[in-house]
Amino acid sequence: RLVEQTEMADPSACDDSLNSHDLQLVSKLKSASGSCSVDVSAMWWERAGVKESCIITACEYVVALWKPLDAKRWKKNYTWHFKEIPVLQIVPVPDVCNLVCVALGNLEIRELRALLCPCDDKSDKQVLLKSGNIEAVAGLTKRRLVSSSGTLDDQQVEVMTFAEDGGINEKHFLMPPEEAVTTFAEVQGMEETLLGTTGMSSIVIWNLKTGQLLKKVHIDESYHGSVCHKAYSDMGLLFLVLNHPCAKDGQSLEKPVFQLIAINPKTSLNVGVMLYCLPHGQAGRFLEGDVKDHFAAAVLTSGTIAIWDLLLGHCTALLPPVSDQNWSFVKWSSTDSHLLAGQKDGNIFVYRCT
Amino acid sequence: CNVTDLGPISLNWFEELSSEAPP
């Protein structure tokens, strides 16, 4: 059987594309599917008691699992194919092995499916979890998946819990707010606290265990459309890292890409704490991005990837387009310290952050 | 910014809001 394998990365060939020594090119995964690449993620795959960090790539109609051959090479080990509805995004679920979820749809999510890594490498195993008008989805700790669906008058916010075999163990609903929930974020270190952002510039807070809607906090209209990439609680306040909508772009010399806001959940009062801006001379606005621990990465409209150390408060690395191709998405690996950067034509570059 | 402008702070906000919110 012809095995599709990664190209060996040649870091010296890419040195000129980096202006920071914080990122080291490890490998390049080349998808041969020919369709547009849409997302990348990492997951754990356990077999015969051995747990390996694998990479998941998604093109429009194909999702592929790449298994490590050694520290620098990955082999495409398995693919799942979709015929009617294209893949919109990978939805990683923390705390699970051998399972990843995907959202399918054209402009909006129409289906959520669980993809199971087959033991015999042959059978295409996928389970339809939910279908309909799905607005938002996120994987949560403790093997949970949350989604919002339906119309505003009949909105459902549902939490599913996965069993060991990938089936659904339990489902329960959270009290819906009177606004459409557009994104979710778990509060770091608080497994029973869930945040949602709404289309009306509100942050809603749930108790995941009881399903109670604890609070709806209206934030400034200027945050409209922002996604919460990270949330944590400290000294009685909630801190949220949002991408900056940049509505006032051009009016200011500062070019904010991410921002930190603080919310007092007791009073609903909130305030902007910090802006994470582009270095002087850099152009572009936030297209998409990801935050892990205290590092934030964003693909900019200029095609460059920029990385911030949220503790230092400034941009620490810039990754311009490689081979004249703009970056289209970027993700932090949830299983190791790799940065996964993708281009539309299916190239995925794996960088190690040093 | 000044986070002291955000009103009285409670370290147990999650438990307090859970006891106040409708079930």
mmCIF file of C-alpha atoms in Angstrom:
data_model
loop_
_atom_site.group_PDB
_atom_site.id
_atom_site.type_symbol
_atom_site.label_atom_id
_atom_site.label_comp_id
_atom_site.label_asym_id
_atom_site.label_seq_id
_atom_site.Cartn_x
_atom_site.Cartn_y
_atom_site.Cartn_z
ATOM 1 C CA ARG A 1 0.000 0.000 0.000
ATOM 2 C CA LEU A 2 1.298 3.385 -0.937
ATOM 3 C CA VAL A 3 1.793 5.288 2.253
ATOM 4 C CA GLU A 4 1.572 9.058 2.190
ATOM 5 C CA GLN A 5 4.389 10.451 4.284
ATOM 6 C CA THR A 6 5.507 13.842 5.341
ATOM 7 C CA GLU A 7 8.369 15.587 3.710
ATOM 8 C CA MET A 8 11.349 15.901 5.977
ATOM 9 C CA ALA A 9 11.613 19.455 7.111
ATOM 10 C CA ASP A 10 14.732 21.370 6.221
ATOM 11 C CA PRO A 11 14.904 24.134 8.832
ATOM 12 C CA SER A 12 17.821 25.876 7.094
ATOM 13 C CA ALA A 13 15.660 26.454 4.032
ATOM 14 C CA CYS A 14 13.173 28.425 6.090
ATOM 15 C CA ASP A 15 15.461 30.539 8.242
ATOM 16 C CA ASP A 16 14.814 33.629 6.153
ATOM 17 C CA SER A 17 11.092 33.360 6.781
ATOM 18 C CA LEU A 18 11.533 33.876 10.512
ATOM 19 C CA ASN A 19 12.612 37.005 12.238
ATOM 20 C CA SER A 20 12.502 35.371 15.628
ATOM 21 C CA HIS A 21 14.523 32.583 17.122
ATOM 22 C CA ASP A 22 11.601 31.594 19.315
ATOM 23 C CA LEU A 23 10.174 29.334 16.615
ATOM 24 C CA GLN A 24 11.980 26.390 15.092
ATOM 25 C CA LEU A 25 10.545 24.599 12.083
ATOM 26 C CA VAL A 26 10.195 20.915 12.885
ATOM 27 C CA SER A 27 8.303 19.470 9.962
ATOM 28 C CA LYS A 28 5.939 20.079 7.100
ATOM 29 C CA LEU A 29 2.867 17.990 6.451
ATOM 30 C CA LYS A 30 1.656 18.009 2.885
ATOM 31 C CA SER A 31 -1.882 17.014 2.164
ATOM 32 C CA ALA A 32 -2.479 15.505 -1.247
ATOM 33 C CA SER A 33 -6.257 15.773 -1.168
ATOM 34 C CA GLY A 34 -6.258 18.804 -3.474
ATOM 35 C CA SER A 35 -9.103 20.513 -1.645
ATOM 36 C CA CYS A 36 -8.927 23.627 0.473
ATOM 37 C CA SER A 37 -7.352 23.157 3.896
ATOM 38 C CA VAL A 38 -9.560 24.439 6.718
ATOM 39 C CA ASP A 39 -8.200 23.495 10.146
ATOM 40 C CA VAL A 40 -5.581 21.648 12.188
ATOM 41 C CA SER A 41 -5.469 20.293 15.723
ATOM 42 C CA ALA A 42 -3.652 17.809 17.938
ATOM 43 C CA MET A 43 -4.988 14.821 19.836
ATOM 44 C CA TRP A 44 -3.905 11.809 21.864
ATOM 45 C CA TRP A 45 -4.019 8.399 20.317
ATOM 46 C CA GLU A 46 -3.623 5.426 22.633
ATOM 47 C CA ARG A 47 -2.898 1.975 21.369
ATOM 48 C CA ALA A 48 -1.674 -1.068 23.295
ATOM 49 C CA GLY A 49 -1.192 1.166 26.318
ATOM 50 C CA VAL A 50 1.041 3.625 24.438
ATOM 51 C CA LYS A 51 -0.198 7.207 24.194
ATOM 52 C CA GLU A 52 1.034 9.258 21.220
ATOM 53 C CA SER A 53 0.524 12.892 20.282
ATOM 54 C CA CYS A 54 -1.009 12.978 16.788
ATOM 55 C CA ILE A 55 -1.954 15.775 14.411
ATOM 56 C CA ILE A 56 -5.398 16.092 12.843
ATOM 57 C CA THR A 57 -5.777 18.016 9.587
ATOM 58 C CA ALA A 58 -9.023 18.979 7.896
ATOM 59 C CA CYS A 59 -9.603 19.777 4.261
ATOM 60 C CA GLU A 60 -13.087 20.478 2.928
ATOM 61 C CA TYR A 61 -14.127 16.850 2.592
ATOM 62 C CA VAL A 62 -11.313 14.895 4.260
ATOM 63 C CA VAL A 63 -10.083 14.739 7.841
ATOM 64 C CA ALA A 64 -6.720 13.009 8.347
ATOM 65 C CA LEU A 65 -4.901 11.630 11.376
ATOM 66 C CA TRP A 66 -1.083 11.960 11.252
ATOM 67 C CA LYS A 67 0.882 9.707 13.542
ATOM 68 C CA PRO A 68 4.495 10.522 14.570
ATOM 69 C CA LEU A 69 7.196 8.388 12.972
ATOM 70 C CA ASP A 70 9.919 10.125 14.964
ATOM 71 C CA ALA A 71 10.520 13.597 16.405
ATOM 72 C CA LYS A 72 10.388 15.264 12.973
ATOM 73 C CA ARG A 73 8.209 13.130 10.743
ATOM 74 C CA TRP A 74 4.540 12.255 10.667
ATOM 75 C CA LYS A 75 2.739 9.635 8.607
ATOM 76 C CA LYS A 76 -0.835 10.012 7.446
ATOM 77 C CA ASN A 77 -2.353 7.080 9.237
ATOM 78 C CA TYR A 78 -6.059 7.379 8.682
ATOM 79 C CA THR A 79 -8.626 9.491 6.839
ATOM 80 C CA TRP A 80 -12.336 10.113 7.248
ATOM 81 C CA HIS A 81 -14.250 11.162 4.155
ATOM 82 C CA PHE A 82 -17.355 13.341 3.875
ATOM 83 C CA LYS A 83 -19.471 13.534 0.764
ATOM 84 C CA GLU A 84 -22.277 16.035 1.094
ATOM 85 C CA ILE A 85 -21.437 18.602 3.734
ATOM 86 C CA PRO A 86 -17.910 20.092 3.967
ATOM 87 C CA VAL A 87 -15.882 20.351 7.167
ATOM 88 C CA LEU A 88 -15.915 23.772 8.830
ATOM 89 C CA GLN A 89 -13.742 23.161 11.864
ATOM 90 C CA ILE A 90 -12.109 20.551 14.072
ATOM 91 C CA VAL A 91 -13.496 20.522 17.610
ATOM 92 C CA PRO A 92 -10.888 18.990 19.937
ATOM 93 C CA VAL A 93 -12.239 17.478 23.151
ATOM 94 C CA PRO A 94 -9.790 17.579 26.084
ATOM 95 C CA ASP A 95 -9.305 14.492 28.257
ATOM 96 C CA VAL A 96 -10.239 12.004 25.537
ATOM 97 C CA CYS A 97 -8.086 9.635 23.505
ATOM 98 C CA ASN A 98 -8.813 8.229 20.056
ATOM 99 C CA LEU A 99 -11.687 10.636 19.423
ATOM 100 C CA VAL A 100 -12.024 14.020 17.783
ATOM 101 C CA CYS A 101 -15.136 15.971 16.797
ATOM 102 C CA VAL A 102 -15.758 17.966 13.654
ATOM 103 C CA ALA A 103 -18.332 20.586 12.710
ATOM 104 C CA LEU A 104 -19.735 20.281 9.194
ATOM 105 C CA GLY A 105 -21.610 22.897 7.214
ATOM 106 C CA ASN A 106 -21.384 25.482 4.493
ATOM 107 C CA LEU A 107 -21.557 28.904 6.116
ATOM 108 C CA GLU A 108 -23.146 27.702 9.353
ATOM 109 C CA ILE A 109 -22.723 24.460 11.261
ATOM 110 C CA ARG A 110 -25.266 21.838 10.186
ATOM 111 C CA GLU A 111 -23.819 18.721 11.823
ATOM 112 C CA LEU A 112 -21.526 17.701 14.649
ATOM 113 C CA ARG A 113 -19.784 14.344 14.248
ATOM 114 C CA ALA A 114 -17.463 12.329 16.465
ATOM 115 C CA LEU A 115 -14.623 10.639 14.589
ATOM 116 C CA LEU A 116 -13.231 7.552 16.267
ATOM 117 C CA CYS A 117 -9.738 6.270 15.565
ATOM 118 C CA PRO A 118 -10.290 2.676 14.518
ATOM 119 C CA CYS A 119 -8.281 -0.093 16.152
ATOM 120 C CA ASP A 120 -7.944 -2.071 12.931
ATOM 121 C CA ASP A 121 -7.015 0.949 10.759
ATOM 122 C CA LYS A 122 -9.781 0.033 8.353
ATOM 123 C CA SER A 123 -13.307 0.759 9.443
ATOM 124 C CA ASP A 124 -14.419 4.364 8.979
ATOM 125 C CA LYS A 125 -16.004 5.100 12.326
ATOM 126 C CA GLN A 126 -17.977 8.269 12.784
ATOM 127 C CA VAL A 127 -21.022 9.082 14.865
ATOM 128 C CA LEU A 128 -23.569 11.828 14.149
ATOM 129 C CA LEU A 129 -23.900 13.719 17.441
ATOM 130 C CA LYS A 130 -26.235 16.532 16.450
ATOM 131 C CA SER A 131 -27.763 18.091 13.353
ATOM 132 C CA GLY A 132 -29.731 21.258 12.648
ATOM 133 C CA ASN A 133 -29.067 24.932 13.017
ATOM 134 C CA ILE A 134 -25.969 24.866 15.270
ATOM 135 C CA GLU A 135 -24.526 28.231 16.213
ATOM 136 C CA ALA A 136 -21.511 27.334 18.358
ATOM 137 C CA VAL A 137 -19.632 24.310 19.694
ATOM 138 C CA ALA A 138 -16.673 23.690 22.006
ATOM 139 C CA GLY A 139 -14.942 20.749 23.623
ATOM 140 C CA LEU A 140 -14.633 20.972 27.410
ATOM 141 C CA THR A 141 -12.621 19.181 30.090
ATOM 142 C CA LYS A 142 -14.032 15.989 31.620
ATOM 143 C CA ARG A 143 -14.882 14.595 28.155
ATOM 144 C CA ARG A 144 -17.672 17.116 27.497
ATOM 145 C CA LEU A 145 -18.935 18.892 24.371
ATOM 146 C CA VAL A 146 -21.183 21.949 24.546
ATOM 147 C CA SER A 147 -23.247 23.374 21.698
ATOM 148 C CA SER A 148 -25.881 26.047 21.128
ATOM 149 C CA SER A 149 -28.547 25.447 18.528
ATOM 150 C CA GLY A 150 -32.017 26.374 17.351
ATOM 151 C CA THR A 151 -33.646 29.746 16.903
ATOM 152 C CA LEU A 152 -33.514 32.535 19.453
ATOM 153 C CA ASP A 153 -37.064 31.713 20.654
ATOM 154 C CA ASP A 154 -36.143 28.083 21.089
ATOM 155 C CA GLN A 155 -32.406 28.097 21.766
ATOM 156 C CA GLN A 156 -30.898 24.933 23.247
ATOM 157 C CA VAL A 157 -27.555 24.896 25.039
ATOM 158 C CA GLU A 158 -26.655 21.240 25.384
ATOM 159 C CA VAL A 159 -23.770 19.463 27.120
ATOM 160 C CA MET A 160 -22.878 15.927 26.038
ATOM 161 C CA THR A 161 -20.460 13.687 27.913
ATOM 162 C CA PHE A 162 -18.499 11.024 26.063
ATOM 163 C CA ALA A 163 -18.183 7.446 27.286
ATOM 164 C CA GLU A 164 -14.916 5.508 26.999
ATOM 165 C CA ASP A 165 -16.026 3.930 23.698
ATOM 166 C CA GLY A 166 -16.826 7.315 22.123
ATOM 167 C CA GLY A 167 -20.580 6.994 22.588
ATOM 168 C CA ILE A 168 -22.613 9.589 24.456
ATOM 169 C CA ASN A 169 -22.903 8.799 28.141
ATOM 170 C CA GLU A 170 -25.052 11.668 29.245
ATOM 171 C CA LYS A 171 -26.790 14.785 27.911
ATOM 172 C CA HIS A 172 -28.121 17.744 29.790
ATOM 173 C CA PHE A 173 -29.195 21.272 28.993
ATOM 174 C CA LEU A 174 -28.057 24.644 30.315
ATOM 175 C CA MET A 175 -30.531 27.481 30.778
ATOM 176 C CA PRO A 176 -30.422 29.517 27.536
ATOM 177 C CA PRO A 177 -29.975 33.287 27.689
ATOM 178 C CA GLU A 178 -32.297 35.504 25.674
ATOM 179 C CA GLU A 179 -29.494 36.152 23.195
ATOM 180 C CA ALA A 180 -27.896 33.810 20.651
ATOM 181 C CA VAL A 181 -24.741 32.209 22.067
ATOM 182 C CA THR A 182 -22.014 32.494 19.460
ATOM 183 C CA THR A 183 -18.910 31.097 21.241
ATOM 184 C CA PHE A 184 -18.032 29.207 24.424
ATOM 185 C CA ALA A 185 -15.016 29.288 26.762
ATOM 186 C CA GLU A 186 -14.274 27.211 29.832
ATOM 187 C CA VAL A 187 -12.815 29.060 32.808
ATOM 188 C CA GLN A 188 -9.322 27.706 33.464
ATOM 189 C CA GLY A 189 -9.160 25.728 36.678
ATOM 190 C CA MET A 190 -12.935 25.983 37.240
ATOM 191 C CA GLU A 191 -14.353 22.879 35.607
ATOM 192 C CA GLU A 192 -17.962 23.718 36.410
ATOM 193 C CA THR A 193 -17.869 27.293 35.104
ATOM 194 C CA LEU A 194 -18.677 27.995 31.466
ATOM 195 C CA LEU A 195 -18.710 31.316 29.638
ATOM 196 C CA GLY A 196 -20.513 32.185 26.440
ATOM 197 C CA THR A 197 -20.353 35.238 24.218
ATOM 198 C CA THR A 198 -23.558 36.404 22.566
ATOM 199 C CA GLY A 199 -24.431 38.279 19.410
ATOM 200 C CA MET A 200 -25.541 41.220 21.577
ATOM 201 C CA SER A 201 -22.092 41.865 23.147
ATOM 202 C CA SER A 202 -22.802 39.996 26.372
ATOM 203 C CA ILE A 203 -20.816 37.473 28.356
ATOM 204 C CA VAL A 204 -22.992 34.822 30.001
ATOM 205 C CA ILE A 205 -21.829 32.638 32.888
ATOM 206 C CA TRP A 206 -23.236 29.157 33.607
ATOM 207 C CA ASN A 207 -22.888 26.591 36.339
ATOM 208 C CA LEU A 208 -22.191 23.505 34.205
ATOM 209 C CA LYS A 209 -23.193 21.099 36.952
ATOM 210 C CA THR A 210 -26.620 22.556 37.713
ATOM 211 C CA GLY A 211 -27.287 24.167 34.309
ATOM 212 C CA GLN A 212 -28.031 27.510 36.003
ATOM 213 C CA LEU A 213 -27.490 30.731 34.107
ATOM 214 C CA LEU A 214 -25.596 32.682 36.758
ATOM 215 C CA LYS A 215 -25.088 36.036 35.131
ATOM 216 C CA LYS A 216 -25.357 38.014 31.910
ATOM 217 C CA VAL A 217 -22.747 40.748 31.691
ATOM 218 C CA HIS A 218 -23.113 43.384 29.011
ATOM 219 C CA ILE A 219 -19.759 44.519 27.698
ATOM 220 C CA ASP A 220 -19.046 47.518 25.498
ATOM 221 C CA GLU A 221 -20.465 47.389 21.954
ATOM 222 C CA SER A 222 -16.915 47.844 20.695
ATOM 223 C CA TYR A 223 -16.281 44.193 21.672
ATOM 224 C CA HIS A 224 -19.025 43.042 19.285
ATOM 225 C CA GLY A 225 -17.971 39.899 17.420
ATOM 226 C CA SER A 226 -15.003 39.188 19.675
ATOM 227 C CA VAL A 227 -14.267 35.593 20.602
ATOM 228 C CA CYS A 228 -13.128 34.671 24.104
ATOM 229 C CA HIS A 229 -9.898 32.684 23.644
ATOM 230 C CA LYS A 230 -9.027 32.197 27.298
ATOM 231 C CA ALA A 231 -10.696 32.843 30.643
ATOM 232 C CA TYR A 232 -9.461 32.572 34.218
ATOM 233 C CA SER A 233 -10.563 33.721 37.637
ATOM 234 C CA ASP A 234 -8.230 35.558 40.006
ATOM 235 C CA MET A 235 -8.911 37.439 43.253
ATOM 236 C CA GLY A 236 -12.664 37.382 42.677
ATOM 237 C CA LEU A 237 -12.505 38.729 39.140
ATOM 238 C CA LEU A 238 -12.914 37.029 35.786
ATOM 239 C CA PHE A 239 -10.223 37.802 33.215
ATOM 240 C CA LEU A 240 -10.947 37.202 29.542
ATOM 241 C CA VAL A 241 -8.583 37.296 26.566
ATOM 242 C CA LEU A 242 -10.619 38.410 23.547
ATOM 243 C CA ASN A 243 -9.512 39.114 20.015
ATOM 244 C CA HIS A 244 -9.818 42.807 19.269
ATOM 245 C CA PRO A 245 -12.501 43.670 16.691
ATOM 246 C CA CYS A 246 -10.339 46.603 15.566
ATOM 247 C CA ALA A 247 -13.420 48.643 14.648
ATOM 248 C CA LYS A 248 -11.424 51.823 15.107
ATOM 249 C CA ASP A 249 -8.564 50.667 12.927
ATOM 250 C CA GLY A 250 -6.847 53.625 11.295
ATOM 251 C CA GLN A 251 -7.875 56.059 14.020
ATOM 252 C CA SER A 252 -5.096 54.975 16.289
ATOM 253 C CA LEU A 253 -1.388 54.322 15.942
ATOM 254 C CA GLU A 254 -1.816 51.265 18.128
ATOM 255 C CA LYS A 255 -2.958 48.165 16.304
ATOM 256 C CA PRO A 256 -4.533 45.929 18.936
ATOM 257 C CA VAL A 257 -5.059 42.272 18.051
ATOM 258 C CA PHE A 258 -5.917 40.771 21.445
ATOM 259 C CA GLN A 259 -7.196 42.425 24.617
ATOM 260 C CA LEU A 260 -7.568 41.455 28.248
ATOM 261 C CA ILE A 261 -10.717 42.507 30.071
ATOM 262 C CA ALA A 262 -11.667 42.073 33.728
ATOM 263 C CA ILE A 263 -15.229 41.380 34.863
ATOM 264 C CA ASN A 264 -16.550 41.448 38.398
ATOM 265 C CA PRO A 265 -19.131 38.628 38.203
ATOM 266 C CA LYS A 266 -20.919 39.916 41.310
ATOM 267 C CA THR A 267 -21.591 43.424 39.974
ATOM 268 C CA SER A 268 -21.347 42.826 36.184
ATOM 269 C CA LEU A 269 -18.989 45.822 35.995
ATOM 270 C CA ASN A 270 -16.100 45.327 33.586
ATOM 271 C CA VAL A 271 -13.070 47.169 32.305
ATOM 272 C CA GLY A 272 -10.395 46.782 29.628
ATOM 273 C CA VAL A 273 -7.066 45.900 31.275
ATOM 274 C CA MET A 274 -4.548 45.477 28.480
ATOM 275 C CA LEU A 275 -4.203 45.679 24.710
ATOM 276 C CA TYR A 276 -1.856 43.340 22.848
ATOM 277 C CA CYS A 277 -0.735 45.349 19.814
ATOM 278 C CA LEU A 278 1.266 44.744 16.676
ATOM 279 C CA PRO A 279 4.839 46.030 16.636
ATOM 280 C CA HIS A 280 5.272 49.414 14.950
ATOM 281 C CA GLY A 281 5.389 49.108 11.200
ATOM 282 C CA GLN A 282 3.371 45.896 11.089
ATOM 283 C CA ALA A 283 0.065 46.006 9.250
ATOM 284 C CA GLY A 284 -2.992 43.806 9.517
ATOM 285 C CA ARG A 285 -5.987 42.951 11.632
ATOM 286 C CA PHE A 286 -7.008 39.771 13.423
ATOM 287 C CA LEU A 287 -8.311 37.026 11.120
ATOM 288 C CA GLU A 288 -8.222 34.040 13.420
ATOM 289 C CA GLY A 289 -6.138 32.805 16.316
ATOM 290 C CA ASP A 290 -5.606 30.661 19.344
ATOM 291 C CA VAL A 291 -4.418 31.080 22.938
ATOM 292 C CA LYS A 292 -2.693 28.473 25.086
ATOM 293 C CA ASP A 293 -1.303 29.125 28.556
ATOM 294 C CA HIS A 294 0.197 32.618 28.283
ATOM 295 C CA PHE A 295 0.867 32.587 24.549
ATOM 296 C CA ALA A 296 -1.480 33.994 21.910
ATOM 297 C CA ALA A 297 -1.094 33.434 18.162
ATOM 298 C CA ALA A 298 -3.028 35.191 15.414
ATOM 299 C CA VAL A 299 -3.210 35.060 11.645
ATOM 300 C CA LEU A 300 -3.382 38.649 10.420
ATOM 301 C CA THR A 301 -5.055 39.980 7.304
ATOM 302 C CA SER A 302 -1.538 40.605 5.987
ATOM 303 C CA GLY A 303 -0.976 36.818 5.873
ATOM 304 C CA THR A 304 1.566 36.915 8.704
ATOM 305 C CA ILE A 305 1.299 35.034 11.997
ATOM 306 C CA ALA A 306 2.076 37.061 15.115
ATOM 307 C CA ILE A 307 2.708 35.656 18.590
ATOM 308 C CA TRP A 308 2.354 37.425 21.936
ATOM 309 C CA ASP A 309 3.591 36.516 25.378
ATOM 310 C CA LEU A 310 0.581 37.614 27.422
ATOM 311 C CA LEU A 311 2.689 37.941 30.585
ATOM 312 C CA LEU A 312 5.281 40.170 28.949
ATOM 313 C CA GLY A 313 2.508 41.998 27.139
ATOM 314 C CA HIS A 314 4.202 42.300 23.777
ATOM 315 C CA CYS A 315 4.621 40.527 20.459
ATOM 316 C CA THR A 316 7.523 38.070 20.633
ATOM 317 C CA ALA A 317 7.563 36.517 17.159
ATOM 318 C CA LEU A 318 6.401 37.174 13.617
ATOM 319 C CA LEU A 319 6.068 34.479 11.010
ATOM 320 C CA PRO A 320 5.657 35.991 7.528
ATOM 321 C CA PRO A 321 4.070 33.975 4.721
ATOM 322 C CA VAL A 322 6.218 31.029 3.598
ATOM 323 C CA SER A 323 6.710 30.274 -0.114
ATOM 324 C CA ASP A 324 4.658 33.392 -0.964
ATOM 325 C CA GLN A 325 1.574 31.788 0.544
ATOM 326 C CA ASN A 326 -0.337 33.572 3.266
ATOM 327 C CA TRP A 327 -1.087 31.706 6.463
ATOM 328 C CA SER A 328 -4.764 30.893 6.817
ATOM 329 C CA PHE A 329 -5.023 29.339 10.289
ATOM 330 C CA VAL A 330 -2.910 28.733 13.372
ATOM 331 C CA LYS A 331 -3.391 26.512 16.419
ATOM 332 C CA TRP A 332 -1.356 25.629 19.498
ATOM 333 C CA SER A 333 -0.995 21.898 19.950
ATOM 334 C CA SER A 334 -2.896 20.804 23.055
ATOM 335 C CA THR A 335 -0.573 17.837 23.518
ATOM 336 C CA ASP A 336 2.909 19.434 23.315
ATOM 337 C CA SER A 337 4.655 22.761 22.709
ATOM 338 C CA HIS A 338 4.160 22.811 18.959
ATOM 339 C CA LEU A 339 2.588 25.599 16.934
ATOM 340 C CA LEU A 340 0.598 24.285 13.959
ATOM 341 C CA ALA A 341 0.318 26.723 11.058
ATOM 342 C CA GLY A 342 -1.690 26.040 7.923
ATOM 343 C CA GLN A 343 -1.969 27.337 4.387
ATOM 344 C CA LYS A 344 -5.009 26.997 2.133
ATOM 345 C CA ASP A 345 -3.326 24.554 -0.251
ATOM 346 C CA GLY A 346 -2.990 21.902 2.443
ATOM 347 C CA ASN A 347 0.513 22.614 3.741
ATOM 348 C CA ILE A 348 0.763 22.365 7.531
ATOM 349 C CA PHE A 349 3.968 23.588 9.175
ATOM 350 C CA VAL A 350 4.898 22.323 12.631
ATOM 351 C CA TYR A 351 7.016 24.724 14.707
ATOM 352 C CA ARG A 352 8.565 24.128 18.080
ATOM 353 C CA CYS A 353 8.431 27.074 20.453
ATOM 354 C CA THR A 354 11.714 27.438 22.287
ATOM 355 C CA CYS B 1 -7.705 50.998 34.179
ATOM 356 C CA ASN B 2 -8.585 50.465 37.794
ATOM 357 C CA VAL B 3 -10.155 47.176 38.815
ATOM 358 C CA THR B 4 -11.181 48.682 42.154
ATOM 359 C CA ASP B 5 -13.846 50.585 40.185
ATOM 360 C CA LEU B 6 -15.618 47.287 39.572
ATOM 361 C CA GLY B 7 -17.420 47.261 42.917
ATOM 362 C CA PRO B 8 -17.255 44.844 45.829
ATOM 363 C CA ILE B 9 -15.355 41.681 45.001
ATOM 364 C CA SER B 10 -16.085 38.199 46.350
ATOM 365 C CA LEU B 11 -13.627 35.316 46.146
ATOM 366 C CA ASN B 12 -16.620 32.940 46.373
ATOM 367 C CA TRP B 13 -18.540 34.566 43.537
ATOM 368 C CA PHE B 14 -19.312 31.253 41.815
ATOM 369 C CA GLU B 15 -20.880 29.676 44.891
ATOM 370 C CA GLU B 16 -22.732 32.883 45.779
ATOM 371 C CA LEU B 17 -24.159 33.359 42.268
ATOM 372 C CA SER B 18 -25.141 29.663 42.179
ATOM 373 C CA SER B 19 -27.088 30.035 45.415
ATOM 374 C CA GLU B 20 -28.810 33.208 44.160
ATOM 375 C CA ALA B 21 -29.664 32.130 40.588
ATOM 376 C CA PRO B 22 -32.935 30.345 39.778
ATOM 377 C CA PRO B 23 -32.508 26.572 39.600
#
